PDB file of C-alpha atoms in Angstrom:
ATOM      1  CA  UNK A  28      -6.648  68.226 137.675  1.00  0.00           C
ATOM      2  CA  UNK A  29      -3.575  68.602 139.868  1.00  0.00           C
ATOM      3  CA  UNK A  30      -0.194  66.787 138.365  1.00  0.00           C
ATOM      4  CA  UNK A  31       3.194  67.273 139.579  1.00  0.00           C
ATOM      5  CA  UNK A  32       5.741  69.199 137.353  1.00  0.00           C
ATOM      6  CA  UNK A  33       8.961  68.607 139.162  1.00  0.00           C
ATOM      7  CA  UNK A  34      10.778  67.677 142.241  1.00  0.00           C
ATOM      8  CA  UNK A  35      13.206  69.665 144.305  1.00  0.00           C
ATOM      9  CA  UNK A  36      15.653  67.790 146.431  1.00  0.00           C
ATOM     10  CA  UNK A  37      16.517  70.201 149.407  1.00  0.00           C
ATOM     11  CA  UNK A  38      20.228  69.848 150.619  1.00  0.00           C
ATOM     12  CA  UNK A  39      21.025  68.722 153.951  1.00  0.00           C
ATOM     13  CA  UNK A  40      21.412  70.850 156.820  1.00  0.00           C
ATOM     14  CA  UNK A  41      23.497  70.324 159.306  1.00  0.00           C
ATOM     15  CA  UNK A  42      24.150  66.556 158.876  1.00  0.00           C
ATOM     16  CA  UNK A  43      20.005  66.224 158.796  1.00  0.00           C
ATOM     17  CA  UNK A  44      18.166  64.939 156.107  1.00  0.00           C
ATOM     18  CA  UNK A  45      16.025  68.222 155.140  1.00  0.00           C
ATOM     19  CA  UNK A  46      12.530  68.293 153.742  1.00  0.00           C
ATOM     20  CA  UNK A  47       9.471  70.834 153.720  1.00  0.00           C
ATOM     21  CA  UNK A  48       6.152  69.464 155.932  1.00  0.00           C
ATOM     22  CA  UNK A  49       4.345  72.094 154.306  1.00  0.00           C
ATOM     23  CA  UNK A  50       2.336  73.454 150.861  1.00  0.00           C
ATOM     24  CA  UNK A  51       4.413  75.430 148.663  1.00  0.00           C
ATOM     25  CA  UNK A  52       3.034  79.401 148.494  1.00  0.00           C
ATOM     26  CA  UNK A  53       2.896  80.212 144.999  1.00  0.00           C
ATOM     27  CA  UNK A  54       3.468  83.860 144.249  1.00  0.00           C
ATOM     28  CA  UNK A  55       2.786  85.115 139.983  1.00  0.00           C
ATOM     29  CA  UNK A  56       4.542  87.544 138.329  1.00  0.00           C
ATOM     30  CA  UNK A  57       7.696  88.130 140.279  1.00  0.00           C
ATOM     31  CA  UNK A  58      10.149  90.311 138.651  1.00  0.00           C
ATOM     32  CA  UNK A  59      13.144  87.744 139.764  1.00  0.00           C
ATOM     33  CA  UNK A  60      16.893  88.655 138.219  1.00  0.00           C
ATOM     34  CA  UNK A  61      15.753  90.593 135.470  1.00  0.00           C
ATOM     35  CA  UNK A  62      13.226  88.314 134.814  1.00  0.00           C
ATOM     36  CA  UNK A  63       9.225  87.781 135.049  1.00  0.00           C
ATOM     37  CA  UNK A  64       8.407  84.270 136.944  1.00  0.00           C
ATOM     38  CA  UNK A  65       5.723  82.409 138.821  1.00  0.00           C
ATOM     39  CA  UNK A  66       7.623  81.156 142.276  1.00  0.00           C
ATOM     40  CA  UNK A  67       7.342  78.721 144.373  1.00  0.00           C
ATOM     41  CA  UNK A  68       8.163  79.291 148.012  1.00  0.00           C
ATOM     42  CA  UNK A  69       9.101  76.189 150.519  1.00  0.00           C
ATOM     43  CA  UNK A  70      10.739  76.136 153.635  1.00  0.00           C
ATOM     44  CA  UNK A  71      12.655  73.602 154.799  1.00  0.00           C
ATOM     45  CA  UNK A  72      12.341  71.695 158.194  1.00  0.00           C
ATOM     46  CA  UNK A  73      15.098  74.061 159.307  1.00  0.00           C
ATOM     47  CA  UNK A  74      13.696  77.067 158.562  1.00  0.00           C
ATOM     48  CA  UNK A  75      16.213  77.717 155.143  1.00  0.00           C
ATOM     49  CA  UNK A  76      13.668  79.565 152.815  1.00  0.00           C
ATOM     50  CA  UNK A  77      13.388  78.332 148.877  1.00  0.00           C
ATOM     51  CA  UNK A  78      12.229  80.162 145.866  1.00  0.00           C
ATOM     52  CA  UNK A  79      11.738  77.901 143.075  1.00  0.00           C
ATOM     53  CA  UNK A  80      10.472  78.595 139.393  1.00  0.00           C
ATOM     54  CA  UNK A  81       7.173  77.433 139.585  1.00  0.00           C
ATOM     55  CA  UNK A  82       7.098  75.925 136.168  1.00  0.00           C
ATOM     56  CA  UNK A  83      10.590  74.524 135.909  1.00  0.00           C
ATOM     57  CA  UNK A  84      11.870  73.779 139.197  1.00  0.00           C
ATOM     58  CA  UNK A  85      15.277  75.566 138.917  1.00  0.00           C
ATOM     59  CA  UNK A  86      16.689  77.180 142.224  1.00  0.00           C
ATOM     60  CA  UNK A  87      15.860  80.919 141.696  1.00  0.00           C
ATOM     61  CA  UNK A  88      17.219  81.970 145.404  1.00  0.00           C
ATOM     62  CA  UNK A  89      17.772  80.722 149.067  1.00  0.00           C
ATOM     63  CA  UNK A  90      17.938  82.720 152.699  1.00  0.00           C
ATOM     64  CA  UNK A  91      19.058  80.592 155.742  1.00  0.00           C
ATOM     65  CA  UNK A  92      18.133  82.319 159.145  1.00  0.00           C
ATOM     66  CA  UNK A  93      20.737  83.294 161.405  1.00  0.00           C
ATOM     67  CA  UNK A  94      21.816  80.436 163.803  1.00  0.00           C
ATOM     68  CA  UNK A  95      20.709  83.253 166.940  1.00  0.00           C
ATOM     69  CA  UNK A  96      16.993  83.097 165.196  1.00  0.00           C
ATOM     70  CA  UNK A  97      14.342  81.187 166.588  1.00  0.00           C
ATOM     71  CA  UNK A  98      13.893  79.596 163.754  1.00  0.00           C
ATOM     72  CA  UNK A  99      17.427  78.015 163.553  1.00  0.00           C
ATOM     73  CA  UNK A 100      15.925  74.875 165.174  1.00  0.00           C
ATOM     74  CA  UNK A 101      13.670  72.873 163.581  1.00  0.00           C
ATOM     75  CA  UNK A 102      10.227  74.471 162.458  1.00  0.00           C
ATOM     76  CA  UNK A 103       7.108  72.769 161.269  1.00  0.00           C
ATOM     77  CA  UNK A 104       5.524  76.434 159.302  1.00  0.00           C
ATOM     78  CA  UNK A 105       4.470  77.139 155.283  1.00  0.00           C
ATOM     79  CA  UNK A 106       5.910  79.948 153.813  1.00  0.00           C
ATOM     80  CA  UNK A 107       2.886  82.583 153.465  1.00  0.00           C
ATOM     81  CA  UNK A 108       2.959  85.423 150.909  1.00  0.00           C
ATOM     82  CA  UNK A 109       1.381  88.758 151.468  1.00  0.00           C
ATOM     83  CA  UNK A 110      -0.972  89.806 148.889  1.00  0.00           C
ATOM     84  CA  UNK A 111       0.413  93.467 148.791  1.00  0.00           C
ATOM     85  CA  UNK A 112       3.704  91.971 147.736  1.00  0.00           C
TER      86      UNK A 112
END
């Protein structure tokens, strides 16, 4: 059974209200800041790159593209994770 554990609110960008139109990728294991984590990856509609604790919900980092990248407009992708880490 699926049940949510917590909700992220993702700033605004750019005077735009910001949200993710995709699935989360989960990655396990993650040595993050010293420590061992499952993470949560979402993008945002404007291409700014999350990774959240998976179990907790607490910001663990965030990477905004450069304003030259494509992906400085608005993108409608999922954040994919590649199984060789």
């Amino acid at each position: 059974m699926l049940a949510q554990l917590f909700q992220y609110p993702l700033p605004a960008e750019a005077g735009t209200n910001t949200y993710s139109e995709g699935p989360p990728a989960i990655l396990t294991g993650v040595n993050a800041g010293g420590a061992v984590r499952d993470l949560a990856f979402v993008e945002s509609r404007l291409g700014t790159l999350y990774a959240l604790d998976a179990k907790t919900g607490a910001l663990v980092w965030s990477a905004k593209p450069a304003p030259t990248s494509p992906t400085s407009n608005f993108t409608n992708t999922s954040p994919a994770i590649d199984p060789n880490r």
